[in-house]
XYZ file of C-alpha atoms in Angstrom:
544
model
C -14.403 -8.446 -54.151
C -15.131 -8.846 -50.471
C -12.536 -11.616 -50.083
C -9.890 -9.528 -51.913
C -10.580 -6.550 -49.684
C -10.406 -8.651 -46.551
C -7.062 -10.062 -47.578
C -5.817 -6.536 -48.328
C -7.045 -5.374 -44.884
C -5.270 -8.314 -43.296
C -1.991 -7.373 -44.994
C -2.383 -3.710 -44.053
C -3.287 -4.594 -40.455
C -0.208 -6.881 -40.197
C 2.218 -4.097 -41.191
C 0.499 -1.673 -38.784
C 0.854 -4.304 -35.998
C 4.523 -4.820 -36.871
C 5.214 -1.089 -36.563
C 3.177 -0.762 -33.346
C 4.993 -3.645 -31.702
C 8.321 -1.891 -32.298
C 7.012 1.357 -30.876
C 6.884 -0.350 -27.476
C 9.281 -3.264 -27.732
C 12.300 -1.447 -26.359
C 10.511 -0.742 -23.097
C 11.433 -4.191 -21.965
C 15.097 -4.184 -23.070
C 16.039 -0.527 -22.735
C 18.376 -1.104 -19.787
C 20.143 -3.904 -21.698
C 20.475 -1.795 -24.838
C 21.815 1.086 -22.793
C 24.389 -1.093 -21.098
C 25.575 -2.688 -24.379
C 26.021 0.686 -26.141
C 28.046 2.145 -23.309
C 25.428 3.975 -21.205
C 26.063 3.564 -17.458
C 23.093 2.520 -15.345
C 23.423 5.662 -13.202
C 23.109 7.778 -16.413
C 20.029 6.260 -18.015
C 18.970 9.725 -19.150
C 21.332 9.179 -22.085
C 19.080 6.257 -23.158
C 15.987 8.485 -23.431
C 16.675 9.296 -27.157
C 16.332 5.542 -27.956
C 12.606 5.995 -27.089
C 12.067 9.602 -28.217
C 13.960 9.090 -31.512
C 11.470 6.426 -32.604
C 8.431 8.451 -31.454
C 9.682 11.646 -33.132
C 10.117 9.916 -36.452
C 6.739 8.114 -36.008
C 4.776 11.250 -35.340
C 6.530 13.456 -37.894
C 6.110 10.952 -40.748
C 2.565 9.846 -40.040
C 0.597 12.670 -41.699
C 3.111 13.615 -44.437
C 3.768 10.183 -45.935
C 0.123 9.344 -45.847
C -0.479 12.192 -48.300
C 2.478 11.088 -50.464
C 0.731 7.772 -50.961
C -2.091 9.703 -52.653
C 0.440 10.690 -55.303
C 2.538 7.582 -55.679
C 0.076 4.857 -54.721
C -0.406 2.832 -51.523
C 1.609 -0.245 -52.521
C 4.864 1.513 -53.546
C 4.822 3.612 -50.335
C 4.157 0.544 -48.167
C 7.065 -1.265 -49.825
C 9.317 1.734 -49.338
C 8.356 2.010 -45.654
C 8.834 -1.718 -45.065
C 12.292 -1.520 -46.639
C 13.207 1.492 -44.539
C 11.829 -0.316 -41.471
C 14.109 -3.259 -42.216
C 17.142 -0.982 -42.684
C 16.414 0.773 -39.369
C 16.113 -2.608 -37.665
C 19.489 -3.679 -39.003
C 21.119 -0.389 -37.930
C 19.674 -0.901 -34.441
C 20.791 -4.556 -34.209
C 24.341 -3.678 -35.235
C 24.568 -0.584 -33.031
C 27.708 -0.371 -30.908
C 27.111 3.173 -29.642
C 24.389 5.622 -28.659
C 24.310 7.541 -31.959
C 23.861 4.477 -34.142
C 21.068 2.893 -32.008
C 19.199 6.260 -31.904
C 19.619 6.658 -35.721
C 18.347 3.143 -36.328
C 15.296 3.671 -34.080
C 14.548 7.010 -35.765
C 14.587 5.385 -39.196
C 12.292 2.677 -37.843
C 9.982 5.346 -36.463
C 9.704 7.262 -39.719
C 8.879 4.085 -41.636
C 6.514 2.739 -38.952
C 4.660 6.012 -38.558
C 3.821 6.120 -42.252
C 2.259 2.723 -42.338
C -0.850 3.603 -40.253
C -2.183 6.529 -42.416
C -1.310 4.669 -45.640
C -3.361 1.694 -44.475
C -6.167 4.014 -43.543
C -5.963 5.555 -46.994
C -6.067 2.083 -48.508
C -9.342 1.484 -46.596
C -10.676 4.746 -48.011
C -9.881 3.415 -51.517
C -11.525 -0.021 -51.077
C -14.483 0.501 -48.698
C -17.505 2.736 -49.105
C -18.635 5.190 -46.414
C -20.977 2.712 -44.753
C -18.496 -0.198 -44.413
C -15.442 1.939 -43.795
C -15.773 2.423 -39.986
C -15.557 -1.313 -39.320
C -12.431 -1.673 -41.414
C -10.895 1.367 -39.739
C -11.746 -0.182 -36.329
C -9.880 -3.310 -37.329
C -6.751 -1.326 -38.163
C -7.125 0.663 -34.945
C -7.300 -2.612 -33.017
C -4.044 -3.730 -34.612
C -2.460 -0.444 -33.452
C -3.743 -0.898 -29.895
C -2.719 -4.521 -29.854
C 0.849 -3.465 -30.490
C 0.917 -1.365 -27.329
C -0.418 -4.259 -25.268
C 1.828 -6.993 -26.700
C 5.006 -4.925 -27.480
C 6.731 -5.204 -24.018
C 5.810 -8.879 -23.624
C 6.956 -9.604 -27.178
C 10.264 -7.896 -26.488
C 10.759 -9.757 -23.269
C 10.098 -13.127 -24.918
C 12.306 -12.588 -27.949
C 15.142 -11.161 -25.798
C 15.336 -14.628 -24.074
C 16.938 -16.040 -27.254
C 20.383 -17.217 -26.250
C 23.368 -15.125 -27.285
C 24.682 -16.285 -30.661
C 27.635 -14.848 -32.547
C 27.856 -15.193 -36.353
C 30.818 -13.646 -38.180
C 31.341 -11.336 -35.299
C 27.678 -10.172 -35.231
C 25.530 -10.659 -32.107
C 22.215 -12.315 -33.075
C 20.727 -13.206 -29.721
C 19.406 -11.244 -26.743
C 17.862 -7.844 -27.467
C 19.568 -7.919 -30.915
C 17.199 -10.707 -31.904
C 14.163 -8.405 -31.604
C 15.465 -6.323 -34.496
C 16.967 -9.092 -36.620
C 13.546 -10.792 -36.629
C 12.082 -7.663 -38.204
C 13.975 -8.253 -41.420
C 12.250 -11.565 -42.452
C 8.925 -10.237 -40.987
C 9.164 -7.123 -43.190
C 10.025 -9.266 -46.182
C 6.979 -11.485 -45.598
C 4.756 -8.453 -45.147
C 6.124 -6.967 -48.468
C 5.167 -10.195 -50.292
C 1.702 -10.160 -48.786
C 1.274 -6.497 -49.754
C 2.472 -7.166 -53.327
C -0.073 -9.925 -53.742
C -3.090 -8.195 -52.152
C -2.816 -4.425 -52.276
C -3.710 -2.548 -55.534
C -0.854 -0.599 -57.076
C -2.999 2.552 -57.549
C -6.248 3.579 -55.925
C -9.218 2.384 -57.961
C -11.662 4.978 -59.326
C -14.983 5.030 -57.570
C -17.798 3.342 -59.383
C -20.614 5.314 -60.902
C -23.765 5.498 -58.808
C -25.544 2.197 -58.828
C -22.697 0.367 -60.484
C -20.700 -2.511 -58.968
C -17.063 -1.734 -58.470
C -14.637 -4.139 -60.058
C -12.274 -5.855 -57.713
C -8.796 -4.368 -57.647
C -6.082 -6.306 -59.397
C -3.274 -6.702 -56.947
C -0.787 -7.649 -59.624
C -1.043 -4.528 -61.706
C -3.289 -2.167 -63.672
C -6.830 -3.134 -64.431
C -7.547 -4.975 -67.632
C -9.458 -3.328 -70.448
C -13.048 -2.920 -69.472
C -12.354 -2.888 -65.723
C -12.725 0.144 -63.441
C -11.707 3.364 -65.111
C -8.567 5.212 -64.191
C -8.820 8.009 -61.646
C -10.071 11.190 -63.308
C -7.662 14.047 -63.952
C -8.281 16.635 -61.262
C -7.445 19.394 -63.635
C -10.467 18.501 -65.846
C -14.094 18.964 -64.847
C -16.101 15.828 -64.541
C -18.803 15.191 -67.120
C -22.354 15.632 -65.919
C -23.454 12.525 -64.040
C -19.886 11.143 -63.794
C -18.428 9.763 -60.588
C -17.012 12.183 -58.089
C -13.306 12.799 -57.652
C -11.346 10.124 -55.870
C -11.658 10.030 -52.117
C -8.890 10.224 -49.525
C -8.970 8.108 -46.345
C -11.392 10.509 -44.755
C -13.900 10.114 -47.608
C -13.386 13.726 -48.681
C -12.265 14.756 -52.117
C -8.525 14.528 -52.562
C -6.510 17.667 -53.093
C -5.085 18.169 -56.595
C -2.719 15.436 -57.617
C 0.822 15.992 -56.363
C -0.229 18.540 -53.690
C 1.413 17.485 -50.460
C 1.769 19.775 -47.446
C 5.566 19.526 -47.243
C 5.802 22.831 -45.388
C 3.305 21.717 -42.734
C 5.083 18.405 -42.339
C 8.424 20.107 -41.958
C 7.090 22.636 -39.452
C 5.548 19.843 -37.328
C 8.786 17.849 -37.400
C 10.929 20.857 -36.453
C 8.557 21.891 -33.614
C 8.555 18.402 -32.067
C 12.350 18.004 -32.573
C 13.066 21.304 -30.879
C 10.829 20.501 -27.888
C 12.454 17.075 -27.451
C 15.940 18.491 -27.791
C 15.147 21.201 -25.277
C 13.917 18.653 -22.753
C 16.883 16.271 -23.202
C 19.575 16.834 -20.624
C 22.567 14.512 -20.971
C 23.993 15.773 -17.647
C 21.095 16.388 -15.193
C 23.337 16.641 -12.156
C 22.716 20.341 -11.552
C 19.547 21.266 -13.468
C 16.401 19.743 -14.978
C 16.984 21.317 -18.347
C 20.279 21.625 -20.285
C 21.847 25.066 -20.934
C 20.183 25.185 -24.303
C 16.824 24.006 -22.917
C 14.727 27.103 -22.453
C 15.657 28.833 -25.763
C 15.199 25.538 -27.654
C 11.822 24.914 -26.106
C 10.787 28.523 -26.869
C 11.858 28.069 -30.471
C 9.840 24.808 -30.586
C 6.794 26.664 -29.270
C 7.223 29.323 -31.928
C 7.578 26.630 -34.646
C 4.405 24.930 -33.318
C 2.567 28.264 -33.524
C 3.758 28.819 -37.081
C 2.577 25.286 -37.916
C -0.958 26.076 -36.609
C -0.954 29.331 -38.493
C 0.074 27.583 -41.698
C -2.444 24.777 -41.313
C -5.272 27.308 -40.948
C -4.344 29.082 -44.140
C -2.866 26.347 -46.312
C -5.183 24.971 -49.082
C -3.620 21.507 -48.494
C -3.324 20.284 -44.899
C -1.730 17.416 -43.126
C -4.866 16.629 -41.092
C -7.800 18.503 -42.568
C -10.590 18.774 -39.934
C -11.911 22.036 -41.144
C -15.549 20.912 -40.907
C -15.268 19.978 -37.256
C -16.169 22.157 -34.262
C -12.776 23.255 -32.932
C -13.508 23.509 -29.168
C -14.780 19.968 -28.563
C -12.190 18.574 -31.000
C -9.238 20.231 -29.263
C -10.488 19.124 -25.821
C -10.840 15.538 -27.030
C -7.366 15.554 -28.659
C -6.007 17.071 -25.416
C -7.303 14.164 -23.412
C -5.776 11.723 -25.878
C -2.406 13.671 -25.572
C -2.389 13.519 -21.794
C -3.471 9.871 -21.712
C -0.579 9.065 -24.113
C 1.916 10.868 -21.817
C 0.741 8.865 -18.776
C 0.763 5.596 -20.813
C 4.379 5.741 -21.935
C 5.745 7.025 -18.589
C 4.112 3.931 -16.978
C 5.446 1.519 -19.549
C 9.024 2.757 -19.261
C 9.310 3.357 -15.540
C 7.312 0.401 -14.297
C 9.731 -1.687 -16.313
C 12.699 0.222 -14.776
C 11.238 -0.309 -11.337
C 10.853 -4.042 -11.789
C 14.368 -4.391 -13.150
C 16.171 -2.120 -10.621
C 14.196 -2.339 -7.380
C 12.846 -5.873 -7.726
C 15.918 -7.251 -9.543
C 13.912 -8.994 -12.265
C 15.124 -9.898 -15.705
C 13.546 -8.558 -18.923
C 10.768 -11.163 -19.158
C 9.792 -11.163 -15.501
C 9.784 -7.341 -15.512
C 7.516 -7.451 -18.545
C 5.185 -9.745 -16.683
C 4.960 -7.168 -13.914
C 4.002 -4.547 -16.513
C 1.555 -7.055 -17.934
C -0.822 -6.370 -14.992
C -1.124 -2.808 -16.209
C -1.476 -3.785 -19.830
C -4.109 -6.485 -19.188
C -6.171 -3.924 -17.168
C -5.630 -1.401 -19.925
C -7.226 -3.846 -22.454
C -10.178 -4.674 -20.149
C -10.651 -0.993 -19.461
C -10.815 -0.221 -23.218
C -13.659 -2.722 -23.613
C -15.426 -1.474 -20.477
C -15.062 2.135 -21.616
C -16.940 1.414 -24.816
C -19.839 -0.161 -22.935
C -20.026 2.568 -20.335
C -19.773 5.421 -22.893
C -22.862 4.075 -24.731
C -24.901 4.319 -21.513
C -23.353 7.261 -19.612
C -21.915 9.394 -22.393
C -18.325 9.880 -23.582
C -17.506 12.897 -21.402
C -18.607 11.425 -18.095
C -16.683 8.164 -18.733
C -13.530 9.991 -19.909
C -13.562 12.180 -16.765
C -14.139 9.134 -14.504
C -11.387 7.172 -16.235
C -8.763 9.924 -15.818
C -9.772 10.323 -12.165
C -9.422 6.621 -11.553
C -6.020 6.616 -13.332
C -4.950 9.485 -11.197
C -5.865 7.484 -8.065
C -3.891 4.530 -9.357
C -0.776 6.615 -9.932
C -1.155 8.278 -6.512
C -1.192 4.788 -4.938
C 1.843 3.884 -6.965
C 3.591 7.003 -5.684
C 3.221 5.521 -2.193
C 4.918 2.222 -2.978
C 7.319 1.189 -0.119
C 10.995 0.792 -0.670
C 10.699 -2.943 -0.033
C 8.560 -3.670 -3.090
C 9.303 -7.400 -2.929
C 7.488 -7.545 0.445
C 4.561 -5.374 -0.685
C 2.602 -8.455 -1.855
C -0.513 -7.701 -3.932
C -0.267 -3.910 -3.369
C 1.847 -3.460 -6.539
C -0.494 -5.581 -8.648
C -3.677 -3.814 -7.439
C -2.266 -0.353 -7.983
C -1.133 -1.269 -11.534
C -4.614 -2.660 -12.308
C -6.319 0.513 -11.001
C -4.099 2.747 -13.174
C -4.518 0.521 -16.204
C -8.304 0.311 -15.888
C -8.547 4.091 -15.597
C -6.458 4.818 -18.640
C -8.054 2.000 -20.666
C -11.578 3.303 -19.951
C -10.608 6.615 -21.680
C -9.675 5.045 -25.022
C -13.153 4.310 -26.459
C -14.922 7.538 -25.299
C -12.183 9.731 -26.778
C -12.328 7.966 -30.125
C -16.144 7.980 -30.143
C -16.358 11.661 -29.235
C -13.962 12.851 -31.929
C -15.898 10.828 -34.526
C -19.172 12.210 -33.297
C -18.062 15.880 -33.669
C -16.569 15.225 -37.092
C -18.456 14.964 -40.350
C -18.837 11.449 -41.646
C -16.559 12.282 -44.606
C -13.717 13.036 -42.145
C -13.944 10.028 -39.820
C -10.745 8.548 -41.195
C -8.633 11.598 -40.631
C -10.322 12.183 -37.229
C -9.232 8.672 -36.170
C -5.702 9.410 -37.343
C -5.755 12.666 -35.371
C -6.489 10.753 -32.136
C -3.467 8.463 -32.734
C -1.252 11.428 -33.603
C -2.268 13.295 -30.427
C -1.639 10.209 -28.258
C 1.772 9.569 -29.791
C 2.701 13.271 -29.432
C 1.712 12.946 -25.767
C 4.011 9.959 -25.396
C 6.877 11.828 -27.050
C 6.602 15.045 -25.044
C 5.447 13.332 -21.866
C 8.325 10.846 -21.621
C 10.837 13.598 -22.482
C 9.478 16.014 -19.847
C 8.754 13.610 -17.029
C 12.061 11.673 -17.447
C 13.948 15.010 -17.441
C 12.599 15.705 -13.961
C 13.094 12.140 -12.808
C 16.701 11.853 -13.871
C 17.485 15.201 -12.318
C 16.042 14.049 -9.042
C 18.101 10.879 -9.136
C 21.336 12.788 -9.843
C 20.663 15.276 -7.107
C 19.949 12.495 -4.588
C 23.138 10.617 -5.448
C 25.540 13.518 -6.109
C 27.073 13.186 -2.594
C 27.691 9.452 -2.854
C 31.202 8.129 -3.431
C 31.487 4.867 -5.188
C 33.452 2.472 -2.938
C 36.605 0.906 -4.401
C 38.156 -2.436 -3.358
C 41.593 -0.868 -2.905
C 43.307 -0.050 0.393
C 40.546 -1.614 2.528
C 39.810 -4.991 3.911
C 37.398 -7.200 1.958
C 34.808 -7.155 4.739
C 34.993 -3.374 4.969
C 34.621 -3.042 1.189
C 31.546 -5.356 1.190
C 29.959 -3.250 3.947
C 30.633 -0.038 2.079
C 29.306 -1.499 -1.129
C 26.122 -2.691 0.582
C 25.576 0.772 2.083
C 26.203 2.420 -1.253
C 23.825 0.117 -3.048
C 21.119 0.696 -0.434
C 21.418 4.479 -0.883
C 21.213 4.144 -4.642
C 18.123 1.946 -4.344
C 16.514 4.476 -2.077
C 17.288 7.256 -4.612
C 15.771 5.180 -7.401
C 12.684 4.558 -5.261
C 12.343 8.307 -4.628
C 12.775 9.048 -8.367
C 10.182 6.495 -9.525
C 7.543 7.333 -6.889
C 7.846 11.083 -7.591
C 7.464 10.376 -11.308
C 4.276 8.377 -10.635
C 2.996 11.294 -8.571
C 3.677 13.663 -11.465
C 1.748 11.232 -13.724
C -1.151 11.351 -11.301
C -1.162 15.145 -11.744
C -1.160 14.682 -15.534
C -4.223 12.451 -15.233
C -6.034 14.967 -13.054
C -5.264 17.614 -15.749
C -6.659 15.151 -18.280
C -9.868 14.822 -16.195
C -10.218 18.627 -16.211
C -9.769 18.794 -19.985
C -12.246 15.978 -20.426
C -14.860 18.183 -18.825
C -14.623 20.309 -21.990
C -15.415 17.319 -24.319
C -18.732 17.429 -26.184
C -21.900 16.211 -24.437
C -23.383 13.088 -25.819
C -26.236 13.643 -28.201
């Protein structure tokens, strides 16, 4: 039984890692994708939906499809998600325009976002309350590993030489998505062989649960089928099946479709309102303010619905709301800072330092390595100093790192170790926050809700990434357009070659200066986000 569960956990962790890698993989190749689908480098704001489309699908699908797996079983839903993930990867790899690449990434996001809660639900099926936290931690580690390895993975795979087959590009950034197809197929085989088709019924008190049969239904005499929720259990019988939180499942077939739709609509409206395809004259598009207002209204209706609905996407009704919301708020703001860093440090390395995808990813690796070390350090410090103190200190250190990054000189190539040190400071600060936030939300939640509490932390961080990158990039791209609006692109007609080269050099220098101003101001905004996170962290619960 233990071996079978470990193999199932390995398969589940592998699919979560696959989805997490693709959440961050485009960070490295975003400029190349933008160029190939017809987005000019001076209008990179049009590439923002490539990132936000994936995140929107990821966040919107995460809670809803996890509940659907309660009805249809873990294995069928994982298979469906892996198939959709492969389809989205193919659409992205074949994309020849902005619409198709965004559509492919959104499909990938929907499929990838569902894999985490379904795997958590699988752990709820196979592990008891005492062993479950360790298994959940392993899945969480796979999720975090994806954020650390995603950009480097993308940079490495993008080095595959350009290869054309029947008119289809297989190399370069396209290879990242073509590789997903066999990886998804292998993951589907592993899931078929290891994951039970339906959740097993809990064993009666004192009994030993029969191992799940990955190939199909249990043989006669094995674990009983899940009880019918419409019928009362006989005296002394086992309790109703548990969901990934350990709490009793809602009645069969009850899925909060309304809540899921409201959450998706609210997030979509906020992202659309923040997306400005022409930021030359304003931060927001003409439809920005009314669309954002509509998104805020939809978010309010979502909260109202979740308070009153008998079936909820993330049911944390037994948890103290003040400490919970503060902890989720810190996770939200840390997520915003994290993705802004991953996208715009990569941009900085490729535009101001002139590095290729892999070398730019190696610059970002300073931050990611420090983030990983900080995550380990944060767990150790939180045990001794308490979660709140460590979370506050981490956000303050991160703010200091981003403030230092906002002071980077225009000549980054000559800055020496300054860039590396500043990235390490920011990474350590954000990394230190990860463990205290997770620990605090588990401590204020009943043991029966630890699974859903862990999922809530991930949802909050991903929502922070989605809204943060949309909002901060809207400001940054507006600043770039305003700084370059007066520049005229030199043309090699009617002038001598030497004059043209001089004009081109002057134009390039001014564009580089505008990019430098854009990036450093965005890092300053990120420092403010981290300071806000430190203030919110002061409201986190005290350690017991």
